[in-house]
């Protein structure tokens, strides 16, 4: 899954159709003006993987395995230097479903 991180959103992120047992490589390009990350949490709120903090203009990736069905969430918890707020509070957060395989 390739996608971009732009100020406080992941505009082209498509995480539809994932089923349990699948292993997915997420490849993020930072098209914004500050560092961003991409962390995925399982239905219990436990982190299953993270694309680490990536500087503007750079790309980074991570491989994640989806072991159970349910609603997963994703987020960027880095802090915006202008507002002092985590990027999650500014819109870099969302959910997606993983179906039973």
Coordinates of N, CA and C in Angstrom, one line a residue:
X1 N 0.9 -1.2 0.0 CA 0.0 0.0 0.0 C 0.9 1.2 0.0
X2 N 0.8 2.0 -1.1 CA 1.6 3.3 -1.1 C 0.7 4.4 -0.9
X3 N 1.2 5.4 -0.2 CA 0.4 6.6 0.1 C 1.2 7.8 0.5
X4 N 0.6 8.9 0.6 CA 1.4 10.2 1.0 C 0.9 10.6 2.3
X5 N 1.7 11.3 3.0 CA 1.4 12.1 4.2 C 1.5 13.5 3.9
X6 N 0.5 14.3 4.1 CA 0.5 15.7 3.8 C -0.1 16.4 5.1
X7 N 0.2 17.6 5.3 CA -0.2 18.2 6.6 C -1.5 17.7 7.1
X8 N -1.4 16.9 8.1 CA -2.5 16.4 9.0 C -3.5 15.5 8.3
X9 N -3.1 14.8 7.2 CA -4.0 13.9 6.5 C -3.1 12.9 5.7
X10 N -3.8 11.8 5.3 CA -3.2 10.8 4.4 C -4.2 10.8 3.3
X11 N -4.1 11.7 2.3 CA -5.2 11.9 1.3 C -5.4 10.7 0.3
X12 N -4.4 9.9 0.1 CA -4.6 8.8 -0.9 C -4.5 7.4 -0.3
X13 N -4.7 7.4 1.0 CA -4.5 6.1 1.7 C -5.7 5.2 1.4
X14 N -5.5 4.0 0.9 CA -6.6 3.0 0.6 C -6.3 1.7 1.3
X15 N -7.0 1.5 2.4 CA -6.8 0.3 3.2 C -8.0 -0.7 3.2
X16 N -8.8 -0.6 2.1 CA -9.9 -1.4 1.9 C -9.5 -2.9 1.4
X17 N -10.3 -3.8 1.9 CA -10.1 -5.2 1.4 C -9.1 -6.0 2.1
X18 N -8.5 -5.6 3.2 CA -7.6 -6.4 4.0 C -8.3 -7.5 4.7
X19 N -7.8 -8.7 4.7 CA -8.4 -9.8 5.4 C -7.4 -10.4 6.4
X20 N -7.9 -11.1 7.4 CA -7.0 -11.6 8.5 C -6.0 -12.6 7.9
X21 N -4.8 -12.5 8.4 CA -3.7 -13.3 8.0 C -2.8 -12.7 6.9
X22 N -3.3 -11.6 6.3 CA -2.5 -10.9 5.3 C -1.4 -10.1 5.9
X23 N -0.3 -10.0 5.2 CA 0.9 -9.2 5.6 C 1.0 -8.2 4.5
X24 N 1.0 -6.9 4.9 CA 1.0 -5.8 4.0 C 2.2 -4.9 4.2
X25 N 2.8 -4.4 3.2 CA 3.9 -3.4 3.3 C 3.3 -2.1 3.0
X26 N 3.4 -1.2 4.0 CA 3.0 0.2 3.8 C 4.2 1.0 3.5
X27 N 4.1 1.8 2.4 CA 5.1 2.7 1.9 C 4.6 4.1 1.9
X28 N 5.1 4.9 2.8 CA 4.6 6.3 2.9 C 5.7 7.3 2.4
X29 N 5.2 8.3 1.6 CA 6.0 9.4 1.1 C 5.5 10.6 1.8
X30 N 6.4 11.3 2.4 CA 6.0 12.6 3.1 C 6.1 13.7 2.1
X31 N 4.9 14.1 1.7 CA 4.7 15.3 0.8 C 4.4 16.5 1.5
X32 N 4.6 16.5 2.8 CA 4.3 17.7 3.7 C 5.5 18.5 4.0
X33 N 5.3 19.5 4.9 CA 6.4 20.4 5.2 C 7.0 20.1 6.6
X34 N 6.5 19.0 7.3 CA 7.1 18.6 8.5 C 7.1 17.1 8.6
X35 N 7.8 16.5 9.6 CA 7.9 15.1 9.7 C 6.5 14.5 10.0
X36 N 6.3 13.3 9.5 CA 5.1 12.5 9.8 C 5.4 11.1 10.0
X37 N 4.5 10.3 10.7 CA 4.6 8.9 10.9 C 3.3 8.2 10.6
X38 N 3.2 6.9 10.6 CA 2.0 6.2 10.4 C 2.0 5.0 11.3
X39 N 1.2 5.0 12.3 CA 1.2 3.9 13.3 C -0.2 3.2 13.2
X40 N -0.2 1.9 13.2 CA -1.4 1.1 13.1 C -1.7 0.4 14.4
X41 N -2.9 0.5 14.9 CA -3.3 -0.2 16.1 C -4.4 -1.2 15.9
X42 N -4.2 -2.4 16.5 CA -5.2 -3.4 16.3 C -6.5 -3.1 17.1
X43 N -7.6 -4.0 16.9 CA -8.9 -3.7 17.6 C -8.8 -3.5 19.1
X44 N -7.7 -4.0 19.7 CA -7.5 -3.8 21.2 C -6.7 -2.6 21.5
X45 N -6.3 -1.9 20.5 CA -5.5 -0.6 20.8 C -4.0 -0.9 20.9
X46 N -3.6 -2.1 20.5 CA -2.1 -2.4 20.6 C -1.5 -2.1 19.2
X47 N -0.3 -1.5 19.3 CA 0.4 -1.1 18.0 C 0.9 -2.4 17.4
X48 N 0.6 -2.6 16.0 CA 1.1 -3.7 15.3 C 2.2 -3.3 14.4
X49 N 2.5 -2.1 14.2 CA 3.6 -1.6 13.4 C 3.5 -0.1 13.1
X50 N 4.6 0.4 12.6 CA 4.7 1.8 12.4 C 5.7 2.2 11.3
X51 N 5.3 3.1 10.4 CA 6.2 3.7 9.5 C 6.8 4.9 10.4
X52 N 8.1 4.8 10.7 CA 8.7 5.7 11.6 C 8.7 7.1 11.1
X53 N 9.0 8.1 12.0 CA 9.0 9.5 11.6 C 9.8 9.7 10.3
X54 N 9.2 10.3 9.3 CA 9.8 10.5 8.0 C 9.8 12.0 7.7
X55 N 11.0 12.4 7.3 CA 11.2 13.9 7.0 C 10.5 14.2 5.7
X56 N 10.2 15.5 5.5 CA 9.6 16.0 4.2 C 10.5 15.6 3.0
X57 N 9.8 15.1 2.0 CA 10.4 14.7 0.8 C 11.0 13.2 0.8
X58 N 11.0 12.6 1.9 CA 11.5 11.2 2.1 C 10.4 10.2 2.1
X59 N 10.8 9.0 1.9 CA 9.8 7.8 1.9 C 10.3 6.8 2.9
X60 N 9.4 6.1 3.5 CA 9.7 5.1 4.5 C 8.6 4.0 4.5
X61 N 8.9 2.8 5.0 CA 7.9 1.8 5.0 C 8.0 0.9 6.2
X62 N 7.0 0.0 6.3 CA 6.9 -1.0 7.3 C 6.0 -2.1 6.9
X63 N 6.3 -3.3 7.4 CA 5.5 -4.5 7.1 C 4.7 -4.8 8.3
X64 N 3.4 -5.0 8.1 CA 2.4 -5.3 9.2 C 1.6 -6.5 8.8
X65 N 1.3 -7.4 9.8 CA 0.5 -8.6 9.6 C -0.8 -8.4 10.4
X66 N -1.9 -8.6 9.8 CA -3.2 -8.4 10.4 C -3.8 -9.8 10.9
X67 N -3.7 -10.0 12.2 CA -3.9 -11.4 12.7 C -5.4 -11.6 13.1
X68 N -6.1 -10.5 13.3 CA -7.5 -10.7 13.8 C -8.4 -9.7 13.0
X69 N -9.7 -10.1 12.9 CA -10.7 -9.3 12.2 C -11.1 -8.2 13.2
X70 N -11.6 -7.1 12.6 CA -12.1 -6.0 13.5 C -11.7 -4.6 12.9
X71 N -12.0 -3.6 13.7 CA -11.7 -2.3 13.4 C -10.3 -1.9 13.9
X72 N -9.4 -1.5 12.9 CA -8.1 -1.1 13.2 C -8.1 0.4 13.1
X73 N -7.1 1.1 13.7 CA -7.0 2.5 13.6 C -5.5 2.8 13.2
X74 N -5.4 4.0 12.7 CA -4.1 4.5 12.3 C -3.9 6.0 12.7
X75 N -2.7 6.4 12.9 CA -2.5 7.7 13.5 C -1.1 8.2 13.3
X76 N -0.9 9.5 13.4 CA 0.4 10.1 13.5 C 0.4 10.9 14.8
X77 N 1.3 10.5 15.7 CA 1.3 11.1 17.0 C 2.4 12.2 17.2
X78 N 3.1 12.5 16.1 CA 4.1 13.6 16.2 C 3.4 14.9 16.6
X79 N 4.1 15.8 17.1 CA 3.6 17.1 17.6 C 3.9 18.2 16.6
X80 N 2.8 19.0 16.2 CA 2.9 20.1 15.4 C 3.6 21.3 16.1
X81 N 4.8 21.7 15.7 CA 5.5 22.8 16.4 C 4.8 24.1 16.5
X82 N 3.9 24.4 15.5 CA 3.2 25.6 15.5 C 2.0 25.7 16.6
X83 N 1.3 24.6 16.7 CA 0.2 24.5 17.7 C 0.5 23.8 19.0
X84 N 1.5 23.0 19.0 CA 1.8 22.2 20.1 C 0.9 21.0 20.3
X85 N 0.1 20.7 19.3 CA -0.9 19.6 19.3 C -0.3 18.4 18.6
X86 N -0.7 17.2 19.1 CA -0.3 16.0 18.3 C -1.1 16.0 16.9
X87 N -0.5 15.4 15.9 CA -1.1 15.4 14.6 C -2.4 14.7 14.6
X88 N -2.6 13.8 15.6 CA -3.9 13.1 15.7 C -5.1 14.1 15.9
X89 N -4.8 15.1 16.8 CA -5.8 16.1 17.1 C -6.1 17.1 15.9
X90 N -5.2 17.0 14.9 CA -5.3 17.9 13.7 C -5.8 17.2 12.5
X91 N -6.1 15.9 12.7 CA -6.8 15.1 11.6 C -6.0 13.9 11.1
X92 N -4.8 13.6 11.6 CA -4.1 12.4 11.1 C -4.4 11.2 11.9
X93 N -5.7 10.8 11.7 CA -6.2 9.6 12.4 C -7.4 9.1 11.6
X94 N -7.6 7.8 11.7 CA -8.7 7.1 11.0 C -8.8 5.7 11.4
X95 N -9.8 5.0 10.8 CA -10.0 3.6 11.1 C -10.3 2.9 9.8
X96 N -10.1 1.6 9.8 CA -10.5 0.7 8.7 C -10.8 -0.7 9.2
X97 N -11.6 -1.4 8.4 CA -12.0 -2.8 8.8 C -11.1 -3.8 8.2
X98 N -10.8 -4.9 9.0 CA -10.1 -6.1 8.5 C -11.1 -7.2 8.6
X99 N -11.4 -7.8 7.5 CA -12.4 -8.9 7.5 C -11.8 -10.3 7.8
X100 N -12.7 -11.1 8.3 CA -12.2 -12.5 8.6 C -11.9 -13.2 7.3
X101 N -10.8 -14.0 7.3 CA -10.3 -14.6 6.1 C -10.9 -16.0 5.9

